[in-house]
Amino acid sequence: MQMSEARNAVVLLSGGLDSATTLAIAQAEGYVVHALTFRYGQRHAFELEAARRIASVRNVASHRMVDIDLHQFGGSALTSDDIAVPVGRSLEEMGTGIPVTYVPARNTVFLSLALAFAEVLPADDIFLGVNALDYSGYPDCRPEFIQAFETLANLATKAGVEGQRRFRIHVPLISLTKAEIIRRGGELQVDYSLTSTCYAPDESGRACGQCDACLLRSQGFKAADVADPTIYISA
Ligand code: ZN
C-alpha cells in the first residue's frame, strides 16, 4: 500500500530481528525511513554492527548512531558487568516476572530521543519493534505504555501543541508471535542473517543459543518453518 506522498518516519533500529522487521514494514507502508540506533552502554557491540548492515542493505534515507550512556546507571544484565544474563530458561520461567535483562526505562529514553529527532526532521511517525507476546515481561513493551507515550509526545512538543502535527507511535509487531514476525519479514525480504539478537554473544559475535533472546528467536524460526540463519557458538 503505497501512499500518495512519501512521508518521513523515524525507526528505532537496534540491530535485532524485531527492529529489522519493523523497518521493512515502515518501508512497505511507504515511509521514507530515518533509522536511529543507540550506543547506550550495552555490553555487546555486535548489534550496532548489525544495525549498520541492515540500514545499509535496506537503503534508508539516513541512519544515526547516537551515544547515551546507560552503563553509568547499570541495573541490568545488558548494561552492567556484575549481573549475569540468565540462560536455559523455559517459556514458563520467561513468562514470570521482569527479567534482569530489563534495562531501566530504556524504551522511555529511546522514544524521547526519537521524538526529538522526529520533531526536527520533521516526521510525525515513529516506529518501534516492541512485542507484548514474547514473554519478556518488559513493562515498557506493553500497549498501555505506547499509548501513554503517544499522548505525552503530543503534549510535550512544540509541533504537538501548535496543533499542525500529530505524532503517532507505530508498534506493528506488538501482538504478533515471533513466528508471525519472521514470516512477515520473509515476505518483505528481510535478511535475518544480518541481525543480532543474543544477549551474550562471544567475541566473534556468535550467538550463545541459551539466553531468553536466543531461545525465543530459534523457537520462532522453528515455528515459522523457516531456516534459522543465526550462527551459534555450539554450531
Ligand atoms: Zn544468546
Tab-separated table of C-alpha atoms in Angstrom, residues 61-226:
chain	number	residue	atom	x	y	z
A	61	ALA	CA	17.272	7.775	3.878
A	62	SER	CA	19.544	8.279	6.884
A	63	HIS	CA	20.953	6.330	9.816
A	64	ARG	CA	22.071	7.961	13.020
A	65	MET	CA	24.024	6.248	15.755
A	66	VAL	CA	23.564	8.206	18.985
A	67	ASP	CA	25.580	7.798	22.187
A	68	ILE	CA	23.798	7.665	25.523
A	69	ASP	CA	25.442	6.005	28.468
A	70	LEU	CA	23.012	3.857	30.427
A	71	HIS	CA	26.040	1.874	31.625
A	72	GLN	CA	26.563	4.772	34.075
A	73	PHE	CA	23.500	3.543	35.947
A	74	GLY	CA	23.793	-0.205	35.291
A	75	GLY	CA	20.911	-2.065	36.905
A	76	SER	CA	20.549	-4.540	34.033
A	77	ALA	CA	22.354	-7.636	32.797
A	78	LEU	CA	22.713	-5.795	29.476
A	79	THR	CA	24.435	-2.716	30.912
A	80	SER	CA	26.260	-3.970	33.989
A	81	ASP	CA	29.228	-6.322	34.144
A	82	ASP	CA	28.077	-7.575	37.549
A	83	ILE	CA	24.739	-9.080	36.509
A	84	ALA	CA	24.767	-12.342	34.546
A	85	VAL	CA	22.459	-12.978	31.585
A	86	PRO	CA	20.095	-15.858	32.507
A	87	VAL	CA	20.413	-18.953	30.331
A	88	GLY	CA	18.406	-22.074	29.587
A	89	ARG	CA	15.081	-20.742	30.870
A	90	SER	CA	11.777	-22.337	29.878
A	91	LEU	CA	8.986	-20.249	28.344
A	92	GLU	CA	7.185	-20.554	31.649
A	93	GLU	CA	10.137	-19.117	33.551
A	94	MET	CA	10.462	-16.321	30.972
A	95	GLY	CA	6.790	-15.510	31.477
A	96	THR	CA	7.201	-14.948	35.204
A	97	GLY	CA	8.240	-11.540	36.492
A	98	ILE	CA	10.530	-8.961	34.921
A	99	PRO	CA	13.937	-10.417	33.970
A	100	VAL	CA	17.346	-8.928	34.834
A	101	THR	CA	17.793	-8.145	31.125
A	102	TYR	CA	15.235	-5.364	31.582
A	103	VAL	CA	17.120	-2.066	31.116
A	104	PRO	CA	15.628	0.588	33.426
A	105	ALA	CA	13.383	2.963	31.467
A	106	ARG	CA	15.127	2.097	28.190
A	107	ASN	CA	12.190	2.500	25.839
A	108	THR	CA	11.152	5.745	27.552
A	109	VAL	CA	14.663	7.104	26.990
A	110	PHE	CA	14.811	5.802	23.392
A	111	LEU	CA	11.370	7.110	22.441
A	112	SER	CA	12.137	10.502	23.983
A	113	LEU	CA	15.201	10.883	21.770
A	114	ALA	CA	13.296	9.539	18.748
A	115	LEU	CA	10.640	12.177	19.426
A	116	ALA	CA	13.250	14.936	19.478
A	117	PHE	CA	14.636	13.684	16.157
A	118	ALA	CA	11.116	13.395	14.697
A	119	GLU	CA	10.167	16.920	15.716
A	120	VAL	CA	13.205	18.289	13.894
A	121	LEU	CA	13.149	16.116	10.750
A	122	PRO	CA	10.132	16.602	10.528
A	123	ALA	CA	8.424	13.227	10.925
A	124	ASP	CA	5.069	12.578	12.555
A	125	ASP	CA	5.593	8.837	12.724
A	126	ILE	CA	7.877	6.809	14.971
A	127	PHE	CA	8.220	3.036	14.606
A	128	LEU	CA	9.297	0.784	17.455
A	129	GLY	CA	9.653	-3.005	17.260
A	130	VAL	CA	8.264	-3.894	20.670
A	131	ASN	CA	6.337	-7.052	21.161
A	132	ALA	CA	3.979	-7.854	24.023
A	133	LEU	CA	3.776	-11.586	23.344
A	134	ASP	CA	7.406	-12.608	23.551
A	135	TYR	CA	7.201	-13.477	27.258
A	136	SER	CA	9.791	-10.830	28.109
A	137	GLY	CA	7.606	-9.165	30.727
A	138	TYR	CA	9.177	-5.773	29.991
A	139	PRO	CA	6.792	-3.060	31.248
A	140	ASP	CA	7.877	-0.658	28.507
A	141	CYS	CA	6.817	-3.097	25.777
A	142	ARG	CA	3.130	-3.004	26.689
A	143	PRO	CA	0.412	-1.311	24.598
A	144	GLU	CA	-0.575	0.881	27.604
A	145	PHE	CA	2.947	2.295	27.700
A	146	ILE	CA	2.958	3.037	23.962
A	147	GLN	CA	-0.440	4.738	24.205
A	148	ALA	CA	0.734	6.840	27.155
A	149	PHE	CA	3.918	7.855	25.343
A	150	GLU	CA	1.942	8.903	22.262
A	151	THR	CA	-0.189	11.160	24.472
A	152	LEU	CA	2.974	12.567	26.044
A	153	ALA	CA	4.559	13.171	22.627
A	154	ASN	CA	1.686	15.413	21.591
A	155	LEU	CA	1.694	17.312	24.908
A	156	ALA	CA	5.458	17.697	25.184
A	157	THR	CA	6.404	19.166	21.825
A	158	LYS	CA	6.063	22.498	20.047
A	159	ALA	CA	4.825	20.610	16.986
A	160	GLY	CA	2.178	18.824	19.056
A	161	VAL	CA	0.977	21.885	20.970
A	162	GLU	CA	0.732	24.169	17.952
A	163	GLY	CA	-1.616	21.582	16.551
A	164	GLN	CA	-0.427	21.320	12.983
A	165	ARG	CA	1.053	17.881	13.576
A	166	ARG	CA	0.068	14.774	15.459
A	167	PHE	CA	2.740	12.302	16.472
A	168	ARG	CA	1.995	8.612	16.176
A	169	ILE	CA	3.947	5.746	17.718
A	170	HIS	CA	3.670	2.664	15.490
A	171	VAL	CA	4.246	-0.756	17.019
A	172	PRO	CA	3.397	-3.142	14.172
A	173	LEU	CA	4.750	-6.216	15.988
A	174	ILE	CA	3.024	-5.629	19.312
A	175	SER	CA	0.590	-8.528	19.067
A	176	LEU	CA	2.485	-10.870	16.726
A	177	THR	CA	4.201	-14.090	17.752
A	178	LYS	CA	7.894	-14.485	16.912
A	179	ALA	CA	6.921	-16.899	14.122
A	180	GLU	CA	4.469	-14.375	12.653
A	181	ILE	CA	7.149	-11.669	12.790
A	182	ILE	CA	9.607	-13.935	10.938
A	183	ARG	CA	7.023	-14.820	8.262
A	184	ARG	CA	6.155	-11.154	7.747
A	185	GLY	CA	9.857	-10.325	7.472
A	186	GLY	CA	10.280	-13.105	4.918
A	187	GLU	CA	7.559	-11.554	2.764
A	188	LEU	CA	9.434	-8.254	2.945
A	189	GLN	CA	12.833	-9.802	2.097
A	190	VAL	CA	14.382	-9.098	5.486
A	191	ASP	CA	17.780	-10.783	5.636
A	192	TYR	CA	17.813	-12.200	9.166
A	193	SER	CA	21.401	-13.358	8.789
A	194	LEU	CA	22.319	-9.677	9.222
A	195	THR	CA	20.518	-9.334	12.543
A	196	SER	CA	21.916	-9.903	16.023
A	197	THR	CA	19.623	-10.833	18.888
A	198	CYS	CA	21.743	-12.621	21.501
A	199	TYR	CA	22.196	-11.047	24.951
A	200	ALA	CA	25.592	-12.718	25.409
A	201	PRO	CA	27.441	-13.338	22.122
A	202	ASP	CA	31.086	-14.465	22.066
A	203	GLU	CA	33.974	-12.264	20.884
A	204	SER	CA	33.290	-13.070	17.242
A	205	GLY	CA	29.585	-12.273	17.546
A	206	ARG	CA	28.302	-15.843	17.551
A	207	ALA	CA	25.023	-16.265	19.453
A	208	CYS	CA	25.012	-18.188	22.765
A	209	GLY	CA	21.862	-20.155	21.920
A	210	GLN	CA	20.852	-20.190	25.616
A	211	CYS	CA	19.692	-16.708	26.633
A	212	ASP	CA	16.000	-15.749	26.505
A	213	ALA	CA	16.525	-13.792	23.274
A	214	CYS	CA	18.265	-16.712	21.534
A	215	LEU	CA	15.688	-19.244	22.701
A	216	LEU	CA	12.717	-17.126	21.605
A	217	ARG	CA	14.390	-16.402	18.282
A	218	SER	CA	15.279	-20.023	17.488
A	219	GLN	CA	11.843	-21.258	18.551
A	220	GLY	CA	10.337	-18.561	16.306
A	221	PHE	CA	12.230	-19.829	13.266
A	222	LYS	CA	11.147	-23.387	14.037
A	223	ALA	CA	7.505	-22.399	14.465
A	224	ALA	CA	7.618	-20.363	11.250
A	225	ASP	CA	9.223	-23.322	9.461
A	226	VAL	CA	11.990	-21.048	8.227
